[in-house]
Amino acid sequence: MKTLKFTNGDMPILGLGTWKSAPGDVYNAVKEALKLGYRHIDCAAVYGNESEVGKAISESISEGVVTREELWVTSKLWNNMHGKSNVVTAIKQTLSDLQLDYLDLYLIHWPVPFKKEVPAASKPEDFVSLEDQPIADTWLGMEEAFALGLSKSIGVSNFSIKKLKDLIGNCKIKPCLNQVELHPYFQQDDLVDYCQSVDVHVMAYSPLGSSDRPQGLKTADEPVLLEDIKLTELAKEKGVSIAQLILAWAMQRSISVIPKSVNPARLKQNLDSADLSLTEHEMAQVKAVNKNRRYVNGSFFAIEGSPVTLENLWDL
Ligand code: A2P
């Protein structure tokens, strides 16, 4: 499988997403994925399932399915643990849940600090503004986690070009990756061009459009990526599934993908997409379906009175 190069080694370009994988399901999904040959798992404290992912990884290592060194494990700092003094505590909890000594990659999940005692912000007072809790201060904690060897590399998620530029201009260790929503309906060309121009890798979350998002994160009229008529036709002509076509398109742009599945057949299908290549014409046909449609638009943070607005979150 194609890999993306980091100072700490090579990351398999395709990994397993675990967002929305219910406890119970995620254990089986990780075990099955590792048996199938997945070597990259994407996790986060806020997904609430890291203990189960950890159990599956630990058992798979004991059973000889995989070694720790062969695996790439990513996790993310949740919003209520922003701030230099909190990061090491947060990553140690994640490592304990995942039963690991180190992560391969640790990301700031969102540039959206919450108060420490608030895991899920629901009212304006639950948030802390970026003036009061600057990203650069949280990044010092990320650098500390790196220096302690708790994570072999560090990066960010949901960062705009502006936020990434500000951070790069104000840090000792450059973030090595930005994980963002990216799929054929939301292609993010400017962000990808910027990241690739400054050697920051891009990882796509919701690469298949995350149609299993909670209802509260959906709108009534939204287009369903996996039902796109043009992509369905193109996939049929090529003899692959629409999911495989979409994943192959992203990987061909050197973008890492982390499709979530808890279904063995779809896990296998997604893994096999790493072997596909698209012609220039096929790449252009996928490019043509772009709708600039963000599915995970952050409106759950932009509640009235909170310091977060969609404009300042995405720097529109
Ligand atoms: P399931 O877990 O039952 O396989 P995303 O990765 O963009 O968040 O999308 C995840 C959603 O896409 C889940 O509903 C998942 O369902 C579904 N999915 C994952 N792989 C495939 C596939 N190859 N074909 C169709 N649906 C898929």
Coordinates of C-alpha atoms and ligand atoms in Angstrom, one line a residue:
M1 CA 0.0 0.0 0.0
K2 CA 1.1 3.6 -0.7
T3 CA 2.4 5.4 2.4
L4 CA 2.9 9.0 3.4
K5 CA 6.3 9.8 4.8
F6 CA 6.8 11.2 8.3
T7 CA 10.0 11.7 10.3
N8 CA 8.9 8.8 12.5
G9 CA 8.2 6.5 9.6
D10 CA 5.7 5.7 6.9
M11 CA 2.0 5.9 7.5
P12 CA -0.2 3.6 5.4
I13 CA -2.4 5.9 3.3
L14 CA -5.6 4.1 4.2
G15 CA -6.6 3.5 7.7
L16 CA -9.7 2.5 9.7
G17 CA -12.0 5.2 11.0
T18 CA -13.6 4.6 14.4
W19 CA -15.9 7.6 14.7
K20 CA -19.5 6.5 15.2
S21 CA -18.5 2.9 15.6
A22 CA -20.6 1.8 18.6
P23 CA -19.0 0.1 21.6
G24 CA -19.4 -3.6 20.9
D25 CA -19.1 -3.1 17.2
V26 CA -15.8 -1.3 17.2
Y27 CA -14.0 -4.2 19.0
N28 CA -15.0 -6.6 16.2
A29 CA -14.3 -4.1 13.5
V30 CA -10.7 -3.4 14.7
K31 CA -10.0 -7.2 15.1
E32 CA -11.4 -8.0 11.7
A33 CA -9.6 -5.0 10.1
L34 CA -6.2 -6.0 11.5
K35 CA -6.8 -9.6 10.3
L36 CA -7.6 -8.3 6.9
G37 CA -4.3 -6.3 6.8
Y38 CA -5.2 -2.8 8.0
R39 CA -2.2 -1.3 9.7
H40 CA -3.5 2.2 10.5
I41 CA -6.3 3.0 13.0
D42 CA -7.7 6.5 13.6
C43 CA -9.1 7.1 17.1
A44 CA -10.1 10.0 19.3
A45 CA -10.8 10.4 23.0
V46 CA -14.2 11.9 22.2
Y47 CA -15.4 8.9 20.3
G48 CA -15.8 7.2 23.7
N49 CA -14.6 3.8 22.4
E50 CA -10.8 3.9 22.8
S51 CA -10.8 1.3 25.6
E52 CA -12.5 -1.1 23.2
V53 CA -10.1 -0.3 20.3
G54 CA -7.3 -0.8 22.8
K55 CA -8.6 -4.2 23.8
A56 CA -8.8 -5.3 20.1
I57 CA -5.3 -4.0 19.4
S58 CA -3.8 -5.6 22.4
E59 CA -5.4 -9.0 21.7
S60 CA -4.3 -8.8 18.1
I61 CA -0.7 -8.2 19.2
S62 CA -0.9 -11.1 21.7
E63 CA -2.3 -13.4 19.0
G64 CA 0.5 -12.5 16.6
V65 CA -1.7 -10.9 14.0
V66 CA 0.3 -7.7 14.1
T67 CA 3.2 -6.1 16.0
R68 CA 3.1 -2.7 17.6
E69 CA 5.8 -1.5 15.2
E70 CA 3.8 -2.5 12.2
L71 CA 0.9 -0.3 13.3
W72 CA 0.1 3.3 12.9
V73 CA -2.2 4.7 15.6
T74 CA -3.6 8.2 15.7
S75 CA -5.6 9.8 18.4
K76 CA -6.9 13.3 19.2
L77 CA -6.9 15.8 22.0
W78 CA -10.5 16.7 23.0
N79 CA -11.7 20.3 23.3
N80 CA -11.8 20.4 27.1
M81 CA -8.1 19.6 27.4
H82 CA -6.7 22.5 25.4
G83 CA -3.9 24.4 27.2
K84 CA -0.3 23.6 27.7
S85 CA -0.8 22.0 31.1
N86 CA -3.5 19.6 30.1
V87 CA -2.1 17.9 27.0
V88 CA 0.2 15.4 28.6
T89 CA -2.6 14.4 31.0
A90 CA -5.0 13.9 28.1
I91 CA -2.6 11.8 26.0
K92 CA -1.7 9.6 29.0
Q93 CA -5.4 8.8 29.4
T94 CA -5.7 7.9 25.7
L95 CA -2.6 5.8 25.9
S96 CA -4.0 4.0 29.0
D97 CA -7.3 3.4 27.2
L98 CA -5.6 2.2 24.0
Q99 CA -3.1 0.0 26.1
L100 CA -0.2 1.6 24.2
D101 CA 3.1 3.2 25.3
Y102 CA 3.1 5.7 22.5
L103 CA 1.0 7.1 19.6
D104 CA 2.3 7.5 16.1
L105 CA 0.3 10.7 15.7
Y106 CA -1.6 13.0 18.1
L107 CA -3.8 15.8 16.8
I108 CA -5.6 18.8 18.2
H109 CA -9.1 17.6 17.4
W110 CA -10.7 21.1 16.9
P111 CA -9.5 24.7 17.3
V112 CA -12.3 25.1 19.8
P113 CA -11.4 25.1 23.5
F114 CA -14.1 24.2 26.1
K115 CA -13.8 24.7 29.8
K116 CA -11.9 21.8 31.4
E117 CA -14.9 20.6 33.4
V118 CA -17.1 20.5 30.2
P119 CA -16.7 17.5 27.9
A120 CA -19.7 18.5 25.8
A121 CA -20.4 22.2 25.4
S122 CA -24.1 23.1 25.2
K123 CA -24.2 26.7 26.2
P124 CA -22.1 29.9 25.6
E125 CA -20.4 29.8 29.0
D126 CA -19.0 26.3 28.3
F127 CA -16.6 27.7 25.7
V128 CA -13.3 29.5 26.1
S129 CA -12.3 32.0 23.4
L130 CA -9.1 31.6 21.4
E131 CA -7.9 34.9 22.8
D132 CA -8.1 33.5 26.3
Q133 CA -6.8 30.0 25.3
P134 CA -4.5 30.5 22.3
I135 CA -3.8 27.5 20.0
A136 CA 0.0 28.3 20.3
D137 CA -0.3 27.6 24.1
T138 CA -2.0 24.2 23.5
W139 CA 0.6 23.5 20.9
L140 CA 3.4 23.9 23.6
G141 CA 1.6 21.0 25.3
M142 CA 1.6 19.0 22.1
E143 CA 5.4 19.6 21.7
E144 CA 5.9 18.5 25.3
A145 CA 4.0 15.2 24.6
F146 CA 6.2 14.7 21.6
A147 CA 9.4 15.5 23.6
L148 CA 8.4 12.9 26.2
G149 CA 7.9 10.3 23.4
L150 CA 4.2 9.9 24.1
S151 CA 3.5 10.6 20.4
K152 CA 6.0 10.1 17.6
S153 CA 4.5 13.0 15.6
I154 CA 2.0 15.8 16.2
G155 CA -0.6 17.6 14.1
V156 CA -4.0 19.2 13.9
S157 CA -7.5 18.7 12.7
N158 CA -10.2 21.0 11.4
F159 CA -7.7 23.8 10.8
S160 CA -8.2 26.4 8.1
I161 CA -5.3 27.7 6.0
K162 CA -5.2 30.8 8.3
K163 CA -5.0 28.8 11.5
L164 CA -2.4 26.5 10.1
K165 CA -0.3 29.4 8.9
D166 CA -0.5 31.2 12.2
L167 CA 0.6 28.0 14.0
I168 CA 3.4 27.2 11.6
G169 CA 4.7 30.8 12.1
N170 CA 4.6 30.4 15.9
C171 CA 5.9 26.9 16.9
K172 CA 9.1 25.0 17.3
I173 CA 7.8 21.7 15.9
K174 CA 5.7 22.1 12.8
P175 CA 2.4 20.2 12.6
C176 CA 2.9 17.3 10.2
L177 CA -0.7 16.7 9.2
N178 CA -4.1 18.4 9.1
Q179 CA -7.1 16.0 9.3
V180 CA -10.2 17.6 7.7
E181 CA -13.5 16.7 6.1
L182 CA -12.8 15.8 2.5
H183 CA -14.6 13.9 -0.2
P184 CA -15.9 14.4 -3.8
Y185 CA -18.7 16.8 -2.6
F186 CA -16.1 18.8 -0.5
Q187 CA -12.8 18.7 -2.3
Q188 CA -10.9 21.4 -0.4
D189 CA -8.5 22.2 -3.3
D190 CA -7.1 25.4 -1.7
L191 CA -6.5 23.8 1.6
V192 CA -4.9 20.7 0.0
D193 CA -2.7 22.9 -2.2
Y194 CA -1.5 25.0 0.8
C195 CA -0.8 22.0 3.0
Q196 CA 1.1 20.1 0.3
S197 CA 3.1 23.3 -0.5
V198 CA 4.4 23.5 3.1
D199 CA 4.8 19.7 3.6
V200 CA 1.8 19.2 5.8
H201 CA 0.0 15.9 5.0
V202 CA -3.7 15.9 4.6
M203 CA -6.0 13.2 6.0
A204 CA -9.6 13.0 5.0
Y205 CA -12.3 12.3 7.6
S206 CA -15.8 11.4 6.4
P207 CA -14.2 10.3 3.1
L208 CA -17.4 8.5 2.2
G209 CA -19.7 11.3 3.4
S210 CA -20.5 9.8 6.8
S211 CA -24.1 9.1 6.1
D212 CA -24.3 7.4 9.5
R213 CA -23.8 10.7 11.3
P214 CA -26.2 11.4 14.2
Q215 CA -29.5 13.0 13.0
G216 CA -28.6 16.2 14.7
L217 CA -25.6 16.6 12.4
K218 CA -27.8 16.2 9.2
T219 CA -30.0 18.5 7.2
A220 CA -33.2 17.3 5.6
D221 CA -32.3 18.0 2.0
E222 CA -28.7 16.9 2.0
P223 CA -27.3 15.1 -1.0
V224 CA -26.0 11.6 -0.2
L225 CA -22.5 11.1 -1.6
L226 CA -22.7 7.3 -1.8
E227 CA -25.8 7.7 -4.0
D228 CA -24.3 10.1 -6.5
I229 CA -25.6 9.1 -9.9
K230 CA -22.5 10.1 -11.9
L231 CA -20.1 8.4 -9.5
T232 CA -22.3 5.3 -9.4
E233 CA -22.2 5.1 -13.2
L234 CA -18.4 5.7 -13.3
A235 CA -17.8 3.0 -10.6
K236 CA -20.0 0.6 -12.6
E237 CA -18.0 1.2 -15.8
K238 CA -14.8 0.6 -13.9
G239 CA -16.1 -2.5 -12.2
V240 CA -15.6 -1.2 -8.7
S241 CA -17.9 0.0 -5.9
I242 CA -18.7 3.7 -5.6
A243 CA -16.9 3.7 -2.2
Q244 CA -13.8 2.2 -3.8
L245 CA -13.9 4.8 -6.5
I246 CA -14.2 7.7 -4.0
L247 CA -11.4 6.4 -1.8
A248 CA -9.1 5.7 -4.7
W249 CA -9.7 9.3 -6.0
A250 CA -8.5 10.8 -2.6
M251 CA -5.5 8.5 -2.3
Q252 CA -4.4 9.4 -5.8
R253 CA -4.2 13.1 -4.6
S254 CA -1.8 11.8 -1.8
I255 CA -4.5 12.3 0.7
S256 CA -4.9 9.7 3.5
V257 CA -8.3 8.3 4.0
I258 CA -9.9 6.7 7.1
P259 CA -13.2 5.1 6.0
K260 CA -15.2 3.9 8.9
S261 CA -16.9 0.5 8.7
V262 CA -18.0 -2.2 11.1
N263 CA -18.9 -4.6 8.3
P264 CA -16.3 -7.3 7.3
A265 CA -17.2 -7.2 3.6
R266 CA -17.0 -3.4 3.4
L267 CA -13.8 -3.4 5.4
K268 CA -12.3 -5.6 2.8
Q269 CA -13.7 -3.7 -0.1
N270 CA -12.3 -0.4 1.4
L271 CA -8.9 -1.9 2.0
D272 CA -8.8 -3.2 -1.6
S273 CA -9.4 0.3 -2.9
A274 CA -5.8 1.1 -2.1
D275 CA -4.7 -1.0 -5.1
L276 CA -6.8 0.9 -7.6
S277 CA -5.6 3.7 -9.9
L278 CA -7.8 6.1 -11.8
T279 CA -7.1 7.5 -15.2
E280 CA -6.8 11.3 -15.6
H281 CA -10.2 11.2 -17.2
E282 CA -11.7 9.4 -14.3
M283 CA -10.0 11.8 -11.8
A284 CA -11.6 14.7 -13.8
Q285 CA -15.0 13.1 -13.7
V286 CA -14.9 12.8 -9.9
K287 CA -13.6 16.3 -9.6
A288 CA -16.6 17.5 -11.6
V289 CA -19.1 16.4 -8.9
N290 CA -17.8 18.8 -6.3
K291 CA -20.5 20.7 -4.5
N292 CA -18.4 22.5 -1.8
R293 CA -20.7 20.8 0.6
R294 CA -19.5 20.4 4.2
Y295 CA -21.4 17.7 6.1
V296 CA -19.7 18.3 9.5
N297 CA -20.0 22.1 9.4
G298 CA -19.3 22.9 13.1
S299 CA -22.7 24.5 13.7
F300 CA -22.9 22.5 16.9
F301 CA -20.2 24.8 18.3
A302 CA -21.6 28.0 16.8
I303 CA -24.4 28.3 19.2
E304 CA -25.7 31.9 19.9
G305 CA -23.5 33.7 22.3
S306 CA -20.5 31.3 22.1
P307 CA -17.2 32.7 20.9
V308 CA -17.4 30.3 17.9
T309 CA -19.0 31.4 14.7
L310 CA -18.9 29.5 11.4
E311 CA -17.0 32.5 10.0
N312 CA -14.2 32.4 12.7
L313 CA -14.2 28.6 12.9
W314 CA -13.4 28.2 9.2
D315 CA -11.9 31.7 8.6
L316 CA -14.4 32.4 5.8
Ligands
A2P1 P1 -20.9 0.4 7.9 O1 -20.1 0.8 9.1 O2 -22.1 -0.3 8.2 O3 -20.0 -0.3 6.8 P2 -17.4 7.7 6.6 O4 -16.2 6.8 6.6 O5 -17.4 8.7 5.5 O6 -17.7 8.2 8.0 O7 -18.6 6.8 6.2 C1 -19.0 5.7 7.1 C2 -20.4 5.2 6.6 O8 -20.2 4.6 5.3 C3 -21.0 4.1 7.5 O9 -22.4 4.3 7.4 C4 -20.5 2.8 6.9 O10 -21.4 1.8 7.2 C5 -20.5 3.2 5.4 N1 -19.6 2.4 4.6 C6 -18.3 2.2 4.8 N2 -17.7 1.5 3.8 C7 -18.7 1.4 2.9 C8 -18.7 0.7 1.6 N3 -17.6 0.2 1.1 N4 -19.8 0.8 0.9 C9 -20.9 1.4 1.4 N5 -21.0 1.9 2.6 C10 -19.9 2.0 3.3

